[in-house]
Short mmCIF file of C-alpha atoms in Angstrom, two decimals:
data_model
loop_
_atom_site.label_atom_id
_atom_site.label_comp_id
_atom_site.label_asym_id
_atom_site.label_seq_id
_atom_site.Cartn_x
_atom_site.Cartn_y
_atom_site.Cartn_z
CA UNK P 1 145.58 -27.22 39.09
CA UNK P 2 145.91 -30.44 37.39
CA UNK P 3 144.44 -29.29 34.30
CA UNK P 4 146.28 -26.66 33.92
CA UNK P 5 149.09 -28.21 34.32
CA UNK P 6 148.09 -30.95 31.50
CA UNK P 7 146.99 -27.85 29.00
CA UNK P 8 150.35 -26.44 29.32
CA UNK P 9 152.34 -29.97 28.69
CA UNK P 10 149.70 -30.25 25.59
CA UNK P 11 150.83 -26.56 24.53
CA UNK P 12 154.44 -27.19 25.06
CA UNK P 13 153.85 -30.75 23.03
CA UNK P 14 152.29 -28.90 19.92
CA UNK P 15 154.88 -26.46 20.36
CA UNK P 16 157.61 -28.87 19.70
CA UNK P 17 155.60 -30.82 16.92
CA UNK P 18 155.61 -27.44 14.80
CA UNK P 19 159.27 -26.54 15.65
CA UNK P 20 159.90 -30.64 14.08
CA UNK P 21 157.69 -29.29 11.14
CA UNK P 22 159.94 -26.27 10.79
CA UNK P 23 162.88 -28.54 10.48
CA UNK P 24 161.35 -30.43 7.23
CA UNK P 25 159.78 -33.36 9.30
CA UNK P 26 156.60 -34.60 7.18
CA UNK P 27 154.31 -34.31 10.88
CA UNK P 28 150.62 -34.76 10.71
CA UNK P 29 147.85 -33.62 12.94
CA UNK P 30 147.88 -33.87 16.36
CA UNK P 31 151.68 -35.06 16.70
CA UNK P 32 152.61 -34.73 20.13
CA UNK P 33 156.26 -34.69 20.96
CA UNK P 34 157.42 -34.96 24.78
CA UNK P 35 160.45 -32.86 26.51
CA UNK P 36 164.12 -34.07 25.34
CA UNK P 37 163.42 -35.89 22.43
CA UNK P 38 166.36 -35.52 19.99
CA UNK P 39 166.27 -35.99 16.18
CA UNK P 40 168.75 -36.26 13.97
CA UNK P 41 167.83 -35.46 10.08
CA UNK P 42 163.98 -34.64 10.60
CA UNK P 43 163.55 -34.19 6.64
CA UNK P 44 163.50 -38.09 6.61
CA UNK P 45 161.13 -38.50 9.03
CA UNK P 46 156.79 -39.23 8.63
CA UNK P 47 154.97 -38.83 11.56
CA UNK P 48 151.36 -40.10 11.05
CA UNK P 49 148.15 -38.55 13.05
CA UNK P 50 147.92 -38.73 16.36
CA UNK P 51 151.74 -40.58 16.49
CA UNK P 52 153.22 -39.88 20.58
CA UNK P 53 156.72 -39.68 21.21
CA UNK P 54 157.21 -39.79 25.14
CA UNK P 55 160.35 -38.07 26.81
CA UNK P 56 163.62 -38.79 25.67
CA UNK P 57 162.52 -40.27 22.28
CA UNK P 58 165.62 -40.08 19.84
CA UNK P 59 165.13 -40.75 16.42
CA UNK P 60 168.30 -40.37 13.97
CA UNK P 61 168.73 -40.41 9.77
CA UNK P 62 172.01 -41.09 9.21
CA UNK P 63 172.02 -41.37 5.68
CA UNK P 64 171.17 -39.14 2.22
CA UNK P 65 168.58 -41.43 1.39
CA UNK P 66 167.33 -42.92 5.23
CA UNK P 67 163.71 -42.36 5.04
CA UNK P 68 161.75 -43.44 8.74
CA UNK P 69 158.30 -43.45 8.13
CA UNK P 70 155.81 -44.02 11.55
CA UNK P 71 152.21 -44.66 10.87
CA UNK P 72 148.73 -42.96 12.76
CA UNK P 73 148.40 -43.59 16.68
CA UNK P 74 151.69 -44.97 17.39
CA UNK P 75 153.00 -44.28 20.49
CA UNK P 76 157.36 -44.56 20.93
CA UNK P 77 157.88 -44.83 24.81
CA UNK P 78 160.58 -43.32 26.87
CA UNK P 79 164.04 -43.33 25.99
CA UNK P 80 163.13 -45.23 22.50
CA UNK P 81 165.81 -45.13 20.02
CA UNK P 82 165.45 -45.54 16.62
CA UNK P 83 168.93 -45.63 14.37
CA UNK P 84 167.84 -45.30 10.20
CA UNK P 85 170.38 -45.62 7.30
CA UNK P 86 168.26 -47.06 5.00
CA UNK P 87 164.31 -47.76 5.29
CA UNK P 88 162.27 -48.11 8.61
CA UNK P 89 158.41 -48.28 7.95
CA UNK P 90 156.43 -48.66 11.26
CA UNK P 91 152.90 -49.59 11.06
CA UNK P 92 149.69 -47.74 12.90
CA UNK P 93 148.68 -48.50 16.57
CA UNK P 94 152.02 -49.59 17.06
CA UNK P 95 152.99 -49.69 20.97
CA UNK P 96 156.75 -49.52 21.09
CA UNK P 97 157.39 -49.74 24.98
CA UNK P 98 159.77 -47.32 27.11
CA UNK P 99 163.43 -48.61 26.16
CA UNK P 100 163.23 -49.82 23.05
CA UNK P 101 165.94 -49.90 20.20
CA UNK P 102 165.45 -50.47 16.35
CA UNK P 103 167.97 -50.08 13.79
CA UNK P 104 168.29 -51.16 10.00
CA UNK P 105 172.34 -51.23 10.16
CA UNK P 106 175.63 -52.99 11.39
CA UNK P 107 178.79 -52.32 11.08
CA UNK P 108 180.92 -54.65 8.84
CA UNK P 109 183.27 -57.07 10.58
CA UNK P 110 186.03 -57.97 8.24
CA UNK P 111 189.33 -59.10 9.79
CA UNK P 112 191.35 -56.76 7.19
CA UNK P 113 190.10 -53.83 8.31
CA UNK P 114 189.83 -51.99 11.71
CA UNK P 115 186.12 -51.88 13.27
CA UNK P 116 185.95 -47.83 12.59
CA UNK P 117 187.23 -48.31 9.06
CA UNK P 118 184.65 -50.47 7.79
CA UNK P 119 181.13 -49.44 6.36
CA UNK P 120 177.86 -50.05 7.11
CA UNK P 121 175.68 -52.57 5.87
CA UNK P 122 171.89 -51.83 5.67
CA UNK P 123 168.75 -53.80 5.34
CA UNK P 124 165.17 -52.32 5.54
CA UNK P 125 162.68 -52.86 8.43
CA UNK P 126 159.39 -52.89 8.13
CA UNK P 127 157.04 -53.28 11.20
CA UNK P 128 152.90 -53.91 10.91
CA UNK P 129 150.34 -52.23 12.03
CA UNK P 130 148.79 -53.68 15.90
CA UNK P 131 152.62 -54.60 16.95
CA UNK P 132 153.63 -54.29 20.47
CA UNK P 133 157.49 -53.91 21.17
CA UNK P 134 157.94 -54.72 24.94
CA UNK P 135 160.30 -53.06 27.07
CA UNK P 136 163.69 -52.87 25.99
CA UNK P 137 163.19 -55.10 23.20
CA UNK P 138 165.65 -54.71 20.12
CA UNK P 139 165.13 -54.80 16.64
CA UNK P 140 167.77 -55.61 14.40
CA UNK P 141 167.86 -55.12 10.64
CA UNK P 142 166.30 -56.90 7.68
CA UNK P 143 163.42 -58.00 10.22
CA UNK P 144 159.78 -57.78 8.82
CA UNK P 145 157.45 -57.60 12.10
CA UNK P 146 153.90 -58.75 10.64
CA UNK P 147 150.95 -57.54 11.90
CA UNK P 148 149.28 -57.95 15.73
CA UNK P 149 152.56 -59.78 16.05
CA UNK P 150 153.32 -59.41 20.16
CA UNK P 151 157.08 -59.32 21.29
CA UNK P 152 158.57 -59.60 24.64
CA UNK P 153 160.06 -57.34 26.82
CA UNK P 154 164.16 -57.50 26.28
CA UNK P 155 163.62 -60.00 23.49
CA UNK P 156 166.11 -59.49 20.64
CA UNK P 157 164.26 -59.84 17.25
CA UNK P 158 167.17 -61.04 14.22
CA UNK P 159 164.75 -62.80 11.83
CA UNK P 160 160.87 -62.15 10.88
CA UNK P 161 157.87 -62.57 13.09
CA UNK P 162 154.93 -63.48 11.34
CA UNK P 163 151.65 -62.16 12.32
CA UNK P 164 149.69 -62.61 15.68
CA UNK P 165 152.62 -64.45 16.93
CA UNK P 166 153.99 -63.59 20.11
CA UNK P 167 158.16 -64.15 20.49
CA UNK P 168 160.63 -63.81 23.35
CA UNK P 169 164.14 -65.01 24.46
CA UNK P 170 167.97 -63.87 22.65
CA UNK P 171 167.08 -64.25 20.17
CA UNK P 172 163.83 -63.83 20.03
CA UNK P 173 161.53 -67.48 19.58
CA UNK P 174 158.27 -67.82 19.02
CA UNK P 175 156.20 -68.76 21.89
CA UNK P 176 152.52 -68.30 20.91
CA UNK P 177 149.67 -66.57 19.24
CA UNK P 178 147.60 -63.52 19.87
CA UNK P 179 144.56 -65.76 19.80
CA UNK P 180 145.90 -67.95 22.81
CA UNK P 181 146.95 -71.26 20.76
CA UNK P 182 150.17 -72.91 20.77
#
C-alpha cells in the first residue's frame, strides 16, 4: 500500500512540474514540486535537475526583469519563501530547511514619504553551491553565501558569509568552519 501511495505522490509531483513548465518556468528533469506550492511569475524562474520543492513552497517574481535561478539537487523545505525583484542565483546541493525566507528587496524608509509610497530598493543574491540554510533562517539582500558555507537555524544573514564558514545569531556571526576549526 505504501508504494502505491508514494507512486501516486511521484505522479501528482511530475504532474505539477509540467503544469510549472506550461506556465514558462525554465524546469529541468526530474523537478518534483509538492502540494500547495504557489508561484508568482514562473517565466523568471530556473529549476535545475533533480531541484525538490516540499509543500507549501512559494516562490514570487515581482519584477519585469526578476530572474530566480535554483541550481541541480536543491531541495527548498516546507513553507520556504523566496521574494525576487531583481537577481537570486542559488547554487546546487543547496539544503534550504523548512521555514526559510530569502529576498533581494526592502522597502525604502524615507521620512518624506509614507511607507506604501516609497519604492523598492534591490540588490542581487547569490548563494553557492553545498550551502545549508537552517530552519527559519532569513536572507536578506545584497548577501553573497559562498560555498559549503553552513548557517544556523533562525539566524538572520545581512552581510556575506564566506565559504565553509558556519554563522548564527541576529544578525548572523560567524562561529566556525565546516572543517571543525575556530
Amino acid at each position: 500500500m505504501e508504494s502505491i501511495i508514494t507512486m501516486v505522490d511521484v505522479g501528482l509531483s511530475r504532474i505539477r512540474s509540467t503544469l510549472l513548465k506550461m506556465r514558462r518556468a525554465s524546469v529541468d528533469k526530474k523537478v518534483a514540486v509538492g502540494p500547495r506550492c504557489r508561484f508568482i511569475k514562473p517565466g523568471a524562474m530556473a529549476l535545475g535537475f533533480r531541484v525538490t520543492l516540499e509543500q507549501g513552497v512559494y516562490l514570487k517574481c515581482v519584477a519585469p526583469t526578476a530572474r530566480l535561478a535554483i541550481g541541480a539537487w536543491s531541495f527548498l523545505g516546507n513553507g520556504v519563501e523566496i521574494d525576487c525583484q531583481g537577481n537570486i542565483t542559488i547554487g546546487s546541493h543547496v539544503l534550504i530547511s523548512p521555514g526559510c525566507f530569502i529576498t533581494d528587496h526592502n522597502h525604502g524608509t524615507l521620512a518624506d514619504k509614507r511607507i506604501d509610497q516609497q519604492s523598492c530598493i534591490a540588490a542581487d543574491i547569490v548563494i553557492g553551491d553545498d550551502v545549508w540554510l537552517g530552519t527559519r533562517s532569513v536572507i536578506l539582500p545584497g548577501v553573497t553565501i559562498g560555498e559549503g558555507a553552513v548557517i544556523a537555524a533562525g539566524a538572520v544573514v545581512n552581510r556575506d558569509v564566506h565559504r565553509y564558514t558556519v554563522v548564527a545569531g541576529i544578525p548572523a556571526r560567524r562561529i566556525g568552519q565546516r572543517d571543525g576549526k575556530k
